[in-house]
Each structure stands twice: as structure tokens, then as C-alpha cells.
Amino acid sequence: PRVSEYLAGRHVGGSGRAGAALARQCRLRCEDRIVMKDFLMKLIGLFVASRAPTKNKQALEIKLTPKRSLAWGNRVSAAFRDKVFLICTILGIDPDYLMACIAWESNETFSPKVKNMAGSGATGLIQFMPKTAIGLGTTVDKLAAMSPEEQLDWVLAYFKPYRSKLHTLSDLYLAILWPAGIGKPESFVLWSKGTSPTTYRQNAGLDANADHDITKAEAAAKVQAKLVRGRQAQFLWVEE
């Protein structure tokens, strides 16, 4: 008899029951192999599916979370950088802008002790004036005794009243130099020799085109230069 007859259960010659039993066994073995193959394929499929989303998620996280960088970041401590990022998140400003302002005001020292060369008494990272320090609840002597990281808390306290108004680098710098200029266009005249001779004379070095008017853009030009310089390779910090 042919095997197909056994599988179909049609060979009954000599022993019909034995033929039928053999046919059932053959079918069961074939079905077992098919079920096992199907199970293994599904298992492999589940394994591949479970791995793919993880890789995609990691790739997405890398893509959506670029490395942080900070102008002048190589000149300060890791704790200083972290606090700058936190402060700028609170204020809603670019961290590079704050670092550029501090670089300009502290003459690139990032020291809490640095004093104004003209003898005004201004001290520290953003050159706190004595009256300004008292208004914040401290003194320039206390500020000078702090670490750079500690003084950053007072930098935040100083800028907080201007939060949501500091949209540009010049806005941030004008918050230090002349708050009345915050939010004004870059062409806004801060001081004119004809209408404000004293303040013009004190800031005459900012009058780049010598037209006897100092605009907001001119006042912030040197801070802008510090921003560009701070982003150079030797000063720029990039997260590893």
C-alpha cells in the first residue's frame, strides 16, 4: 500500500485498525511539527518586535536631546554651569547671553570679587552697585566674600523682576546697564550729548559712530563681541 493510503486511513488490508492507527500517528507528528514551527516563528517575531522599539526610542532620545553647550563654559566650574542653566530656565533666556554679560562685566574673570576700575564700588559677576546690593538684602562686601556659585543666586534675584521681558542679548545687558532700555528697539537712543550730557560723557566710549547719540545696539555691541568670543573653541564648553 502507498503511504498516502495510510495517511488517509483507507488501507485496511490485513489489519484495518492498525492502518488507521498508523495514519493518526503520522498526522499527529506532522501537525506537531507545523505547530512547533509556527510557535517558534511567533516567538522570533515577538523578540524582534521587542528589540526594535527600544532601539528606535534610544535613537529618538538622542535626536531630541542634543548635547548642551555653553559660551565661556570652559572658564567656570561644573556647578557654576549647572546653576547658569537653571537660572536661565527660570528666566527664559539663552544661557550664552548670561555668560556673555558676566564675561563683559567681570572682565572675563568670572570672579565674585572683581571691582569696578573706575571706583564706583560695583562688585562681582554683574557688577552689583552698593545701593543695588542693599536693595536685594545684602552688601557688596558680602557678595565679594561669596563663591562664584553662591553669588549666582543673587544674580537670579537681580534679574527676576525682569523675567518675561528679556528677549534679546541687548535686553539682558540693558537690565544691568540701563533698565529703561529693556524692550526698546535696537535703534533706541539711551543717551544723547545734547539732552543727557552727564550720562553721555560717562558712557561716551560706547558711541561707536561718534554721532553724539548712544543707541541700545551700540551699548550692547561689546557684550555681543563677548558672546562671539565665548563661543570660540577654547572657551566653549560642550557636554560629553
CSV table of C-alpha atoms in Angstrom, one decimal:
chain,number,residue,atom,x,y,z
A,1,PRO,CA,0.0,0.0,0.0
A,2,ARG,CA,1.0,3.6,-0.6
A,3,VAL,CA,1.9,5.9,2.3
A,4,SER,CA,-0.9,8.2,1.1
A,5,GLU,CA,-3.4,5.5,1.8
A,6,TYR,CA,-2.2,5.0,5.3
A,7,LEU,CA,-2.3,8.8,5.9
A,8,ALA,CA,-5.8,8.9,4.5
A,9,GLY,CA,-6.8,5.8,6.6
A,10,ARG,CA,-8.0,3.9,3.6
A,11,HIS,CA,-5.7,0.9,3.7
A,12,VAL,CA,-7.5,-1.8,5.6
A,13,GLY,CA,-5.9,-4.9,4.1
A,14,GLY,CA,-4.6,-7.4,6.7
A,15,SER,CA,-5.3,-5.0,9.6
A,16,GLY,CA,-7.6,-2.1,9.1
A,17,ARG,CA,-7.3,-0.9,12.7
A,18,ALA,CA,-3.5,-0.9,12.6
A,19,GLY,CA,-3.6,1.1,9.3
A,20,ALA,CA,-5.9,3.6,10.8
A,21,ALA,CA,-3.7,4.0,14.0
A,22,LEU,CA,-0.6,4.5,11.9
A,23,ALA,CA,-2.4,7.1,9.9
A,24,ARG,CA,-3.4,9.0,13.0
A,25,GLN,CA,0.2,8.9,14.4
A,26,CYS,CA,1.5,10.2,11.1
A,27,ARG,CA,-1.0,13.1,11.0
A,28,LEU,CA,-0.2,14.0,14.7
A,29,ARG,CA,3.5,14.1,14.1
A,30,CYS,CA,3.1,16.3,11.0
A,31,GLU,CA,0.7,18.6,12.9
A,32,ASP,CA,3.1,18.8,15.8
A,33,ARG,CA,5.9,19.9,13.5
A,34,ILE,CA,3.7,22.5,12.0
A,35,VAL,CA,2.5,23.8,15.4
A,36,MET,CA,6.1,23.9,16.7
A,37,LYS,CA,7.3,25.7,13.6
A,38,ASP,CA,4.5,28.3,13.9
A,39,PHE,CA,5.3,28.8,17.7
A,40,LEU,CA,9.0,29.3,17.0
A,41,MET,CA,8.3,31.8,14.2
A,42,LYS,CA,5.9,33.8,16.5
A,43,LEU,CA,8.5,33.7,19.3
A,44,ILE,CA,11.2,35.1,17.0
A,45,GLY,CA,8.7,37.7,15.8
A,46,LEU,CA,8.0,38.8,19.3
A,47,PHE,CA,11.7,39.0,20.1
A,48,VAL,CA,12.4,41.2,17.1
A,49,ALA,CA,9.4,43.4,17.8
A,50,SER,CA,10.5,43.9,21.4
A,51,ARG,CA,14.0,44.9,20.4
A,52,ALA,CA,13.1,47.3,17.6
A,53,PRO,CA,11.1,49.9,19.7
A,54,THR,CA,14.0,50.1,22.2
A,55,LYS,CA,16.5,51.0,19.5
A,56,ASN,CA,14.1,53.4,17.9
A,57,LYS,CA,13.4,55.0,21.3
A,58,GLN,CA,17.1,55.4,22.0
A,59,ALA,CA,17.7,56.9,18.6
A,60,LEU,CA,14.7,59.3,19.2
A,61,GLU,CA,16.0,60.3,22.6
A,62,ILE,CA,19.5,61.0,21.2
A,63,LYS,CA,17.9,63.0,18.3
A,64,LEU,CA,15.6,65.0,20.6
A,65,THR,CA,18.2,65.6,23.4
A,66,PRO,CA,21.2,67.3,21.8
A,67,LYS,CA,24.3,67.9,23.8
A,68,ARG,CA,24.3,71.1,25.8
A,69,SER,CA,26.9,73.7,25.2
A,70,LEU,CA,27.8,77.0,27.0
A,71,ALA,CA,29.7,80.0,25.9
A,72,TRP,CA,32.6,80.6,28.3
A,73,GLY,CA,31.7,77.3,30.0
A,74,ASN,CA,35.3,76.2,30.0
A,75,ARG,CA,36.2,79.1,32.3
A,76,VAL,CA,33.9,78.0,35.1
A,77,SER,CA,33.1,75.0,37.3
A,78,ALA,CA,30.6,72.3,36.5
A,79,ALA,CA,28.5,73.6,39.5
A,80,PHE,CA,28.6,77.1,38.0
A,81,ARG,CA,27.4,75.8,34.6
A,82,ASP,CA,24.6,73.8,36.2
A,83,LYS,CA,23.4,76.8,38.1
A,84,VAL,CA,23.6,79.0,35.0
A,85,PHE,CA,21.4,76.6,33.1
A,86,LEU,CA,18.9,76.5,36.0
A,87,ILE,CA,18.8,80.3,36.3
A,88,CYS,CA,18.3,80.7,32.5
A,89,THR,CA,15.5,78.2,32.5
A,90,ILE,CA,13.7,80.2,35.3
A,91,LEU,CA,14.2,83.5,33.4
A,92,GLY,CA,13.5,82.0,30.0
A,93,ILE,CA,16.7,83.3,28.4
A,94,ASP,CA,19.6,81.9,26.4
A,95,PRO,CA,22.4,80.7,28.8
A,96,ASP,CA,25.0,82.0,26.4
A,97,TYR,CA,23.6,85.5,26.9
A,98,LEU,CA,24.0,85.5,30.6
A,99,MET,CA,27.6,84.2,30.3
A,100,ALA,CA,28.4,86.9,27.8
A,101,CYS,CA,27.1,89.6,30.2
A,102,ILE,CA,29.1,88.1,33.1
A,103,ALA,CA,32.2,87.9,30.9
A,104,TRP,CA,31.9,91.5,30.0
A,105,GLU,CA,31.1,92.8,33.5
A,106,SER,CA,33.8,90.7,35.2
A,107,ASN,CA,36.4,91.3,32.5
A,108,GLU,CA,36.4,87.6,31.7
A,109,THR,CA,37.4,86.7,35.3
A,110,PHE,CA,34.1,85.2,36.4
A,111,SER,CA,35.1,86.3,39.9
A,112,PRO,CA,32.7,87.4,42.6
A,113,LYS,CA,35.4,89.8,44.0
A,114,VAL,CA,36.2,91.8,40.9
A,115,LYS,CA,35.8,95.5,41.4
A,116,ASN,CA,34.9,98.3,39.0
A,117,MET,CA,38.1,100.0,37.8
A,118,ALA,CA,36.5,103.5,37.9
A,119,GLY,CA,35.9,103.3,41.6
A,120,SER,CA,32.1,103.2,41.6
A,121,GLY,CA,32.1,100.4,44.1
A,122,ALA,CA,30.4,98.0,41.7
A,123,THR,CA,31.4,94.4,42.5
A,124,GLY,CA,31.1,90.9,41.2
A,125,LEU,CA,29.7,88.9,38.3
A,126,ILE,CA,27.4,91.5,37.1
A,127,GLN,CA,29.0,94.5,38.9
A,128,PHE,CA,26.4,95.0,41.6
A,129,MET,CA,26.3,98.6,42.7
A,130,PRO,CA,26.4,99.2,46.5
A,131,LYS,CA,22.8,100.6,46.5
A,132,THR,CA,21.6,97.7,44.4
A,133,ALA,CA,23.1,95.1,46.7
A,134,ILE,CA,21.4,96.7,49.7
A,135,GLY,CA,18.1,96.7,47.8
A,136,LEU,CA,18.5,93.0,47.3
A,137,GLY,CA,19.2,92.5,51.0
A,138,THR,CA,22.9,92.1,51.0
A,139,THR,CA,26.1,94.3,50.6
A,140,VAL,CA,28.9,94.4,48.1
A,141,ASP,CA,31.3,93.2,50.8
A,142,LYS,CA,29.2,90.1,51.5
A,143,LEU,CA,28.9,89.5,47.7
A,144,ALA,CA,32.6,89.7,47.4
A,145,ALA,CA,33.1,87.1,50.1
A,146,MET,CA,30.9,84.5,48.3
A,147,SER,CA,31.9,81.8,45.9
A,148,PRO,CA,31.0,82.3,42.2
A,149,GLU,CA,28.3,79.7,42.5
A,150,GLU,CA,26.8,81.4,45.6
A,151,GLN,CA,26.8,84.8,44.0
A,152,LEU,CA,24.8,83.4,41.1
A,153,ASP,CA,21.8,83.2,43.5
A,154,TRP,CA,22.0,87.0,43.8
A,155,VAL,CA,22.3,87.3,40.0
A,156,LEU,CA,19.0,85.4,39.7
A,157,ALA,CA,17.4,87.7,42.4
A,158,TYR,CA,18.5,90.8,40.5
A,159,PHE,CA,17.1,89.6,37.1
A,160,LYS,CA,13.8,88.1,38.4
A,161,PRO,CA,11.8,91.4,38.3
A,162,TYR,CA,12.6,91.5,34.5
A,163,ARG,CA,11.5,87.9,33.8
A,164,SER,CA,9.5,87.5,30.6
A,165,LYS,CA,10.9,90.9,29.3
A,166,LEU,CA,14.4,89.7,28.4
A,167,HIS,CA,14.0,88.6,24.8
A,168,THR,CA,17.4,89.5,23.4
A,169,LEU,CA,21.0,89.8,24.5
A,170,SER,CA,20.7,93.6,24.5
A,171,ASP,CA,17.6,93.4,26.7
A,172,LEU,CA,19.5,91.3,29.2
A,173,TYR,CA,22.5,93.6,29.2
A,174,LEU,CA,20.3,96.7,29.5
A,175,ALA,CA,18.8,95.2,32.6
A,176,ILE,CA,22.2,95.6,34.1
A,177,LEU,CA,23.3,98.9,32.5
A,178,TRP,CA,20.1,100.9,32.0
A,179,PRO,CA,16.7,99.0,32.6
A,180,ALA,CA,14.7,101.8,30.9
A,181,GLY,CA,16.0,100.4,27.6
A,182,ILE,CA,14.5,96.9,28.0
A,183,GLY,CA,12.1,96.1,25.3
A,184,LYS,CA,13.1,99.1,23.2
A,185,PRO,CA,14.2,98.7,19.5
A,186,GLU,CA,17.9,98.5,18.9
A,187,SER,CA,17.9,102.0,17.4
A,188,PHE,CA,16.5,103.5,20.7
A,189,VAL,CA,18.8,106.3,21.9
A,190,LEU,CA,19.8,105.7,25.5
A,191,TRP,CA,21.9,108.9,26.0
A,192,SER,CA,22.4,111.9,23.8
A,193,LYS,CA,25.1,114.5,24.3
A,194,GLY,CA,22.5,117.3,23.9
A,195,THR,CA,19.8,116.0,26.3
A,196,SER,CA,21.8,114.0,28.9
A,197,PRO,CA,25.4,115.3,28.8
A,198,THR,CA,26.5,113.7,32.1
A,199,THR,CA,25.4,110.1,31.4
A,200,TYR,CA,26.6,110.5,27.8
A,201,ARG,CA,30.0,111.6,29.0
A,202,GLN,CA,30.2,108.6,31.4
A,203,ASN,CA,29.4,106.2,28.5
A,204,ALA,CA,31.0,108.1,25.6
A,205,GLY,CA,33.2,105.1,24.8
A,206,LEU,CA,30.1,103.2,23.6
A,207,ASP,CA,29.3,105.8,20.9
A,208,ALA,CA,30.8,103.8,18.1
A,209,ASN,CA,29.9,106.1,15.2
A,210,ALA,CA,30.7,109.3,17.3
A,211,ASP,CA,27.3,110.9,16.4
A,212,HIS,CA,26.8,112.0,20.0
A,213,ASP,CA,23.9,109.5,20.5
A,214,ILE,CA,24.4,106.1,22.1
A,215,THR,CA,21.8,103.6,21.0
A,216,LYS,CA,20.8,100.4,22.6
A,217,ALA,CA,22.6,98.4,19.9
A,218,GLU,CA,25.8,100.4,20.5
A,219,ALA,CA,25.6,99.9,24.2
A,220,ALA,CA,25.3,96.1,23.8
A,221,ALA,CA,27.9,95.8,21.0
A,222,LYS,CA,30.8,94.9,23.3
A,223,VAL,CA,28.7,92.3,25.1
A,224,GLN,CA,27.8,90.9,21.6
A,225,ALA,CA,31.5,90.6,21.0
A,226,LYS,CA,31.9,88.7,24.2
A,227,LEU,CA,29.2,86.3,23.1
A,228,VAL,CA,31.1,85.6,19.8
A,229,ARG,CA,34.4,85.2,21.6
A,230,GLY,CA,32.9,82.9,24.3
A,231,ARG,CA,31.7,80.5,21.6
A,232,GLN,CA,35.2,80.0,20.3
A,233,ALA,CA,36.6,76.5,20.8
A,234,GLN,CA,39.0,77.3,23.7
A,235,PHE,CA,36.1,78.9,25.7
A,236,LEU,CA,33.1,76.9,24.6
A,237,TRP,CA,32.0,74.0,26.9
A,238,VAL,CA,30.3,71.1,25.1
A,239,GLU,CA,28.6,68.3,27.1
A,240,GLU,CA,30.3,64.9,26.6
